[in-house]
Tab-separated table of C-alpha atoms in Angstrom:
chain	number	residue	atom	x	y	z
F	1	MET	CA	83.430	165.690	221.879
F	2	SER	CA	85.936	168.235	220.224
F	3	THR	CA	82.751	170.818	220.437
F	4	ARG	CA	81.943	170.082	224.126
F	5	VAL	CA	86.033	171.012	224.565
F	6	ARG	CA	85.419	173.955	222.937
F	7	LYS	CA	82.515	175.014	224.622
F	8	SER	CA	83.961	174.297	227.711
F	9	SER	CA	87.045	176.056	227.103
F	10	PHE	CA	85.004	179.335	225.924
F	11	ALA	CA	82.939	179.047	229.150
F	12	ARG	CA	86.025	179.113	231.058
F	13	ALA	CA	87.603	182.042	229.238
F	14	MET	CA	84.479	183.753	229.606
F	15	GLN	CA	84.402	182.894	233.521
F	16	ARG	CA	88.054	184.125	234.061
F	17	ALA	CA	87.218	187.323	232.153
F	18	ALA	CA	84.182	187.804	234.445
F	19	THR	CA	86.381	187.122	237.416
F	20	SER	CA	89.126	189.497	236.374
F	21	MET	CA	86.442	192.261	235.671
F	22	THR	CA	84.781	191.871	239.056
F	23	ARG	CA	88.100	191.904	240.789
F	24	SER	CA	89.249	195.105	238.969
F	25	ALA	CA	85.582	196.882	239.725
F	26	PHE	CA	85.965	195.589	243.667
F	27	LYS	CA	89.358	197.081	243.495
F	28	ALA	CA	88.420	200.353	241.961
F	29	GLY	CA	85.081	200.642	243.977
F	30	ALA	CA	87.198	200.158	246.980
F	31	LYS	CA	89.969	202.632	246.164
F	32	ALA	CA	87.043	205.116	245.118
F	33	ALA	CA	85.292	204.363	248.805
F	34	GLY	CA	88.795	204.915	250.546
F	35	LYS	CA	89.237	208.245	248.754
F	36	ALA	CA	85.829	209.244	249.519
F	37	VAL	CA	86.286	208.323	253.259
F	38	THR	CA	89.815	210.099	253.529
F	39	ARG	CA	87.860	213.260	251.964
F	40	THR	CA	85.742	213.129	254.906
F	41	VAL	CA	87.589	212.279	257.559
F	42	ASP	CA	89.787	215.271	256.122
F	43	ALA	CA	87.095	217.648	256.444
F	44	MET	CA	85.924	216.917	259.788
F	45	ALA	CA	89.570	217.066	260.882
F	46	ALA	CA	89.672	220.451	259.449
F	47	GLN	CA	87.255	221.713	261.833
F	48	TYR	CA	89.619	221.217	264.460
F	49	ARG	CA	92.959	221.797	262.765
F	50	PRO	CA	94.797	225.145	264.401
F	51	PRO	CA	94.591	227.987	261.912
F	52	PRO	CA	97.934	228.681	259.817
F	53	GLY	CA	100.308	231.304	260.882
F	54	SER	CA	102.617	232.264	263.556
F	55	GLY	CA	101.772	232.307	267.061
F	56	ASP	CA	100.732	229.732	269.788
F	57	TRP	CA	97.154	227.983	269.413
F	58	ILE	CA	96.672	226.952	273.178
F	59	ALA	CA	93.776	224.702	274.153
F	60	GLY	CA	92.038	224.776	277.317
F	61	GLN	CA	88.754	224.452	279.365
F	62	ALA	CA	86.565	226.122	281.650
F	63	MET	CA	83.879	224.921	284.129
F	64	GLY	CA	80.901	227.147	285.065
F	65	PRO	CA	77.246	227.115	285.934
F	66	GLY	CA	76.647	225.950	282.215
F	67	GLY	CA	78.914	223.157	282.302
F	68	LEU	CA	82.204	222.494	280.561
F	69	ARG	CA	83.282	224.181	277.810
F	70	ARG	CA	86.649	224.337	276.080
F	71	TYR	CA	88.301	227.170	274.317
F	72	PHE	CA	91.300	228.078	272.109
F	73	LEU	CA	93.693	230.931	272.912
F	74	PHE	CA	95.827	232.763	270.619
F	75	ARG	CA	98.976	234.199	271.461
F	76	PRO	CA	101.260	236.268	268.942
F	77	VAL	CA	104.991	235.125	269.253
F	78	GLY	CA	107.251	236.376	271.790
F	79	VAL	CA	104.770	237.980	273.992
F	80	ARG	CA	106.323	238.199	277.386
F	81	ASN	CA	104.658	237.328	280.997
F	82	ASP	CA	105.440	240.912	282.256
F	83	GLU	CA	103.223	242.412	279.411
F	84	ARG	CA	99.585	243.147	279.552
F	85	LEU	CA	97.644	242.782	276.129
F	86	PRO	CA	94.382	243.634	275.192
F	87	LEU	CA	92.144	240.454	274.589
F	88	VAL	CA	89.525	239.832	272.312
F	89	VAL	CA	86.865	237.397	272.498
F	90	MET	CA	85.378	235.955	269.375
F	91	LEU	CA	82.294	233.883	269.693
F	92	HIS	CA	81.682	231.448	266.752
F	93	GLY	CA	78.371	231.216	264.699
F	94	CYS	CA	76.333	227.999	264.605
F	95	GLY	CA	77.534	225.084	262.863
F	96	GLN	CA	81.296	226.361	263.201
F	97	THR	CA	84.217	225.681	265.454
F	98	ALA	CA	86.792	227.703	266.883
F	99	ALA	CA	89.247	226.949	264.485
F	100	VAL	CA	87.012	227.281	261.557
F	101	PHE	CA	85.800	230.903	262.837
F	102	ALA	CA	89.545	231.919	263.480
F	103	ARG	CA	90.368	230.803	259.927
F	104	SER	CA	87.482	232.292	258.245
F	105	THR	CA	87.926	236.013	260.542
F	106	ARG	CA	91.792	235.956	259.853
F	107	MET	CA	91.657	237.801	263.615
F	108	ASN	CA	94.857	235.784	264.376
F	109	ARG	CA	96.603	237.411	261.504
F	110	LEU	CA	95.423	241.009	262.866
F	111	ALA	CA	96.515	240.117	266.326
F	112	THR	CA	99.955	239.066	265.324
F	113	ARG	CA	100.211	242.468	263.344
F	114	GLU	CA	98.622	244.695	266.126
F	115	ARG	CA	99.803	242.784	269.140
F	116	PHE	CA	96.974	241.656	270.925
F	117	MET	CA	95.500	237.941	272.284
F	118	VAL	CA	92.314	236.264	270.949
F	119	LEU	CA	90.225	234.074	273.014
F	120	TYR	CA	88.047	231.368	271.158
F	121	PRO	CA	85.569	229.653	273.375
F	122	GLU	CA	83.855	226.672	271.506
F	123	GLN	CA	80.239	225.610	272.030
F	124	ASP	CA	79.772	221.679	272.766
F	125	VAL	CA	77.255	219.855	270.733
F	126	THR	CA	75.798	217.999	273.821
F	127	HIS	CA	74.567	221.598	275.008
F	128	ASN	CA	73.229	222.579	271.438
F	129	PRO	CA	73.111	220.158	268.706
F	130	GLN	CA	73.884	222.761	265.958
F	131	GLY	CA	77.097	224.208	267.929
F	132	CYS	CA	74.643	227.294	268.677
F	133	TRP	CA	75.245	229.386	271.680
F	134	ASN	CA	72.342	229.525	273.475
F	135	TRP	CA	71.558	233.371	273.835
F	136	TYR	CA	67.990	232.970	273.491
F	137	ASP	CA	67.235	230.675	276.410
F	138	THR	CA	66.653	233.140	279.039
F	139	ARG	CA	63.347	231.558	280.303
F	140	ASN	CA	64.958	228.798	281.253
F	141	TYR	CA	68.020	230.445	282.667
F	142	HIS	CA	70.282	228.392	280.304
F	143	ALA	CA	71.313	231.834	278.367
F	144	ASP	CA	72.783	233.477	281.748
F	145	ALA	CA	74.486	229.795	282.834
F	146	GLU	CA	75.971	229.766	279.561
F	147	ALA	CA	77.015	233.437	279.795
F	148	ALA	CA	78.445	232.828	283.456
F	149	THR	CA	80.615	230.004	282.025
F	150	LEU	CA	82.030	231.981	279.138
F	151	MET	CA	83.073	234.766	281.802
F	152	ALA	CA	84.864	231.765	283.571
F	153	ALA	CA	86.783	230.995	280.398
F	154	ILE	CA	87.203	234.654	280.162
F	155	ASP	CA	88.684	234.973	283.917
F	156	GLN	CA	90.844	231.961	283.392
F	157	ALA	CA	92.720	233.242	280.170
F	158	CYS	CA	93.150	236.756	282.251
F	159	LEU	CA	94.663	234.811	285.315
F	160	LEU	CA	96.814	232.243	283.097
F	161	TYR	CA	98.051	234.523	280.516
F	162	PRO	CA	99.372	238.418	280.096
F	163	VAL	CA	95.986	240.053	279.649
F	164	ASP	CA	95.215	243.585	280.381
F	165	ARG	CA	91.680	243.257	282.269
F	166	ASP	CA	90.564	246.796	281.404
F	167	ALA	CA	91.329	245.912	277.544
F	168	VAL	CA	88.862	242.954	276.979
F	169	ALA	CA	86.543	243.063	274.077
F	170	VAL	CA	84.045	240.345	272.997
F	171	ALA	CA	82.826	240.150	269.389
F	172	GLY	CA	80.855	237.451	267.487
F	173	LEU	CA	79.049	236.046	264.418
F	174	SER	CA	75.069	235.230	264.316
F	175	ALA	CA	74.437	233.261	267.748
F	176	GLY	CA	77.640	234.137	268.895
F	177	ALA	CA	77.339	238.058	268.344
F	178	SER	CA	73.936	237.672	270.202
F	179	MET	CA	75.641	236.015	273.247
F	180	ALA	CA	78.264	238.698	272.728
F	181	ALA	CA	75.473	241.279	273.171
F	182	LEU	CA	74.237	239.371	276.274
F	183	LEU	CA	77.527	239.266	278.069
F	184	ALA	CA	77.824	242.706	277.383
F	185	VAL	CA	74.429	243.756	278.887
F	186	SER	CA	74.913	241.015	281.971
F	187	TYR	CA	78.619	242.004	282.535
F	188	PRO	CA	78.735	245.709	281.249
F	189	GLN	CA	82.111	246.340	283.775
F	190	ARG	CA	84.181	243.772	282.462
F	191	PHE	CA	84.178	244.883	278.482
F	192	CYS	CA	85.891	247.899	276.764
F	193	ALA	CA	83.961	247.201	273.775
F	194	VAL	CA	81.500	244.828	271.881
F	195	ALA	CA	80.898	243.975	268.294
F	196	MET	CA	77.987	242.193	266.801
F	197	HIS	CA	78.321	240.740	263.125
F	198	SER	CA	74.741	239.393	261.922
F	199	GLY	CA	73.353	239.109	265.417
F	200	VAL	CA	69.803	239.512	267.296
F	201	PRO	CA	69.954	242.552	270.071
F	202	PRO	CA	69.238	241.220	273.600
F	203	GLY	CA	65.532	240.909	275.013
F	204	SER	CA	64.336	239.791	271.459
F	205	ALA	CA	63.566	236.380	272.568
F	206	ARG	CA	63.310	234.018	275.710
F	207	SER	CA	63.041	230.598	273.832
F	208	ALA	CA	63.863	228.611	270.775
F	209	ALA	CA	60.718	229.542	268.995
F	210	GLY	CA	60.864	233.310	269.812
F	211	ALA	CA	64.569	232.879	268.586
F	212	LEU	CA	63.220	232.165	265.191
F	213	ALA	CA	60.901	234.772	265.098
F	214	ALA	CA	63.178	237.501	265.997
F	215	MET	CA	65.899	236.502	263.622
F	216	HIS	CA	63.447	237.297	260.883
F	217	GLY	CA	63.014	240.538	262.344
F	218	ARG	CA	59.171	239.948	263.446
F	219	ARG	CA	60.272	240.309	267.059
F	220	LEU	CA	62.195	243.145	267.918
F	221	PRO	CA	63.245	244.067	271.773
F	222	ALA	CA	61.594	246.027	274.014
F	223	GLU	CA	62.446	249.528	274.822
F	224	VAL	CA	65.042	250.055	277.249
F	225	ALA	CA	65.785	252.858	279.650
F	226	GLN	CA	69.047	255.171	279.725
F	227	ASP	CA	71.609	253.783	282.164
F	228	GLY	CA	74.903	254.375	280.590
F	229	LYS	CA	76.468	251.441	281.766
F	230	ARG	CA	76.879	249.593	278.430
F	231	PRO	CA	80.368	249.349	276.875
F	232	PRO	CA	80.653	251.027	273.435
F	233	LEU	CA	78.905	248.765	270.391
F	234	LEU	CA	79.824	248.084	266.667
F	235	VAL	CA	77.130	246.642	264.738
F	236	ILE	CA	77.947	245.031	261.371
F	237	HIS	CA	75.065	243.442	259.421
F	238	GLY	CA	74.377	242.438	255.596
F	239	ARG	CA	71.467	244.226	253.973
F	240	ASP	CA	70.879	240.915	251.948
F	241	ASP	CA	70.991	238.678	255.164
F	242	ALA	CA	68.073	236.036	254.758
F	243	VAL	CA	68.892	234.271	258.097
F	244	VAL	CA	68.927	237.004	260.502
F	245	SER	CA	66.996	240.204	259.078
F	246	ALA	CA	69.049	243.169	258.963
F	247	ARG	CA	66.094	245.105	261.056
F	248	ASN	CA	68.030	243.334	263.915
F	249	GLY	CA	71.338	245.084	263.168
F	250	GLN	CA	69.289	248.464	263.039
F	251	ALA	CA	67.032	247.366	266.376
F	252	ALA	CA	70.582	246.651	268.160
F	253	ALA	CA	71.992	249.937	267.425
F	254	ALA	CA	68.938	251.994	268.384
F	255	GLN	CA	68.616	249.695	271.814
F	256	TRP	CA	72.249	250.474	272.698
F	257	ALA	CA	72.075	254.215	271.685
F	258	THR	CA	68.903	254.679	273.914
F	259	ALA	CA	70.608	253.216	276.581
F	260	LEU	CA	73.886	254.885	276.390
F	261	GLY	CA	72.002	258.248	275.782
F	262	ALA	CA	73.606	258.721	272.468
F	263	ALA	CA	72.100	260.679	269.250
F	264	GLN	CA	72.073	259.518	265.985
F	265	GLY	CA	74.327	261.226	263.499
F	266	GLU	CA	74.285	261.372	259.727
F	267	SER	CA	74.923	258.361	257.489
F	268	ARG	CA	77.511	258.292	255.080
F	269	ILE	CA	78.416	255.561	252.281
F	270	VAL	CA	82.132	254.198	252.503
F	271	GLN	CA	83.784	251.849	249.713
F	272	ARG	CA	87.150	250.592	249.088
F	273	GLY	CA	87.787	249.730	245.436
F	274	THR	CA	85.366	246.847	244.397
F	275	ARG	CA	84.430	245.755	247.720
F	276	LYS	CA	81.031	246.018	248.909
F	277	ALA	CA	79.955	249.706	249.977
F	278	MET	CA	78.746	249.823	253.378
F	279	THR	CA	76.373	252.582	254.906
F	280	VAL	CA	78.044	253.853	258.274
F	281	THR	CA	75.909	255.673	261.076
F	282	ASP	CA	77.417	256.850	264.182
F	283	PHE	CA	75.585	257.427	267.521
F	284	ARG	CA	77.499	259.926	269.609
F	285	ARG	CA	77.454	261.151	273.103
F	286	SER	CA	79.487	264.351	273.910
F	287	ARG	CA	81.268	263.854	270.653
F	288	ARG	CA	82.282	260.337	271.481
F	289	VAL	CA	80.798	257.133	269.171
F	290	CYS	CA	79.066	255.129	271.478
F	291	VAL	CA	77.260	253.048	268.968
F	292	ARG	CA	78.484	252.480	264.998
F	293	LEU	CA	76.160	250.745	262.715
F	294	CYS	CA	77.657	249.284	259.369
F	295	GLU	CA	75.383	248.142	256.744
F	296	VAL	CA	76.840	246.149	254.353
F	297	ASP	CA	75.307	246.106	250.624
F	298	ARG	CA	74.641	242.853	249.064
F	299	LEU	CA	76.083	240.740	251.854
F	300	SER	CA	74.272	237.586	253.014
F	301	HIS	CA	74.821	235.695	256.401
F	302	ALA	CA	78.466	235.932	256.257
F	303	TRP	CA	81.621	237.285	257.840
F	304	SER	CA	82.320	240.554	255.940
F	305	GLY	CA	85.829	240.230	254.448
F	306	GLY	CA	86.388	236.827	255.450
F	307	ALA	CA	88.698	234.292	254.177
F	308	ALA	CA	87.742	232.729	250.831
F	309	GLY	CA	86.384	229.343	250.562
F	310	GLN	CA	85.413	229.401	254.360
F	311	MET	CA	81.763	228.637	255.359
F	312	PHE	CA	79.829	231.834	256.303
F	313	SER	CA	82.499	234.086	254.774
F	314	ASP	CA	82.541	236.879	252.119
F	315	GLU	CA	85.891	237.927	251.035
F	316	LYS	CA	84.199	240.743	248.964
F	317	GLY	CA	82.785	242.636	251.852
F	318	PRO	CA	84.631	245.224	254.078
F	319	ASP	CA	87.209	243.814	256.448
F	320	ALA	CA	85.056	243.302	259.532
F	321	SER	CA	88.060	242.073	261.816
F	322	SER	CA	90.128	245.310	261.105
F	323	LEU	CA	86.725	247.428	261.795
F	324	ILE	CA	86.668	245.634	265.011
F	325	TRP	CA	89.852	245.949	266.062
F	326	ARG	CA	90.019	249.591	265.221
F	327	PHE	CA	86.882	250.235	267.138
F	328	VAL	CA	88.142	248.166	270.032
F	329	ALA	CA	91.633	250.149	269.964
F	330	ALA	CA	89.534	253.343	270.053
F	331	GLN	CA	88.409	252.673	273.385
F	332	LEU	CA	91.885	252.040	274.747
F	333	PRO	CA	93.606	255.045	276.535
F	334	LYS	CA	96.888	254.321	275.264
F	335	VAL	CA	95.826	254.228	271.363
F	336	ALA	CA	93.057	256.732	271.454
F	337	ALA	CA	94.870	259.559	270.589
F	338	ALA	CA	95.954	257.631	267.441
F	339	ALA	CA	92.511	256.179	266.678
F	340	PRO	CA	90.572	258.686	264.598
F	341	ALA	CA	93.025	258.886	261.608
F	342	THR	CA	93.390	255.069	261.785
F	343	LEU	CA	89.630	254.360	261.967
F	344	VAL	CA	89.161	256.668	258.835
F	345	ARG	CA	91.612	254.581	256.875
F	346	THR	CA	90.018	251.430	258.165
F	347	LEU	CA	86.300	252.558	256.867
F	348	ARG	CA	87.746	252.866	253.684
F	349	ARG	CA	88.620	249.244	253.294
């Protein structure tokens, strides 16, 4: 009898211990799972969280032939309605949102200092699952419809906010760069300058399959005739880009120079401190820089000089955002006189 009691007591003790351990493990597992869910939610929310810094981050929507697209406009503090400020349109790359692109490029910080506004259209995943701009789909006219929708967003920004319509520039990364070039070719009179960072030149593809071949440098654009209608172009491309071949940057510069009747000048190597060096080549017509090609050493498929810790961003490269703004500023009559010295300082960064 006493033996059975002792065994029963031992069994009950073991059962209690097992139950306690199970509860502890469940609580720990639930806590860990909760933390994992929180981290996932935070990461997803961060893609849409407004970038840090002073100024207004204004949400809007525009409807066009390609459907509805939302956008965000950055307005520096203290902008008056009777002012007319330049506008830089920034088109993100695949897998990015407008907020992520703003944080990566830090263009808002530059806009605050230099006093201009920035428009960030955002692709909808219902129109492209990877969040890419459909720059290549010209065979089905989807690219043209999307370009027209982006122009509707730009028109809306010009109507609602104090924008100088003669000082609108467009820039982009990767698919955004290719769409920026398409916009400039389709609506050349609307832009004072265009900047392509790691993109594919217009006319290189007409379908998704063609786009992949063009990205790898296997399909370069057809030759174009001189027409003199395109706005000045800045091309920034990494020499080590394995996603979009550096051949595309060279092809874009050559195509644009032909269209504008610009002659290629001598290349120069520019480097600031420990930042990655770049080779800069200007294409001029009547002494005016119509095309500038910046090929960055050891840069992959990432925004040169972007914020650390951001996707598709390399903080060790020359500051692409500053390069873009100085190139744009050089096209504006009010600051043209001060542009050359400023450009030299910027190129040394």
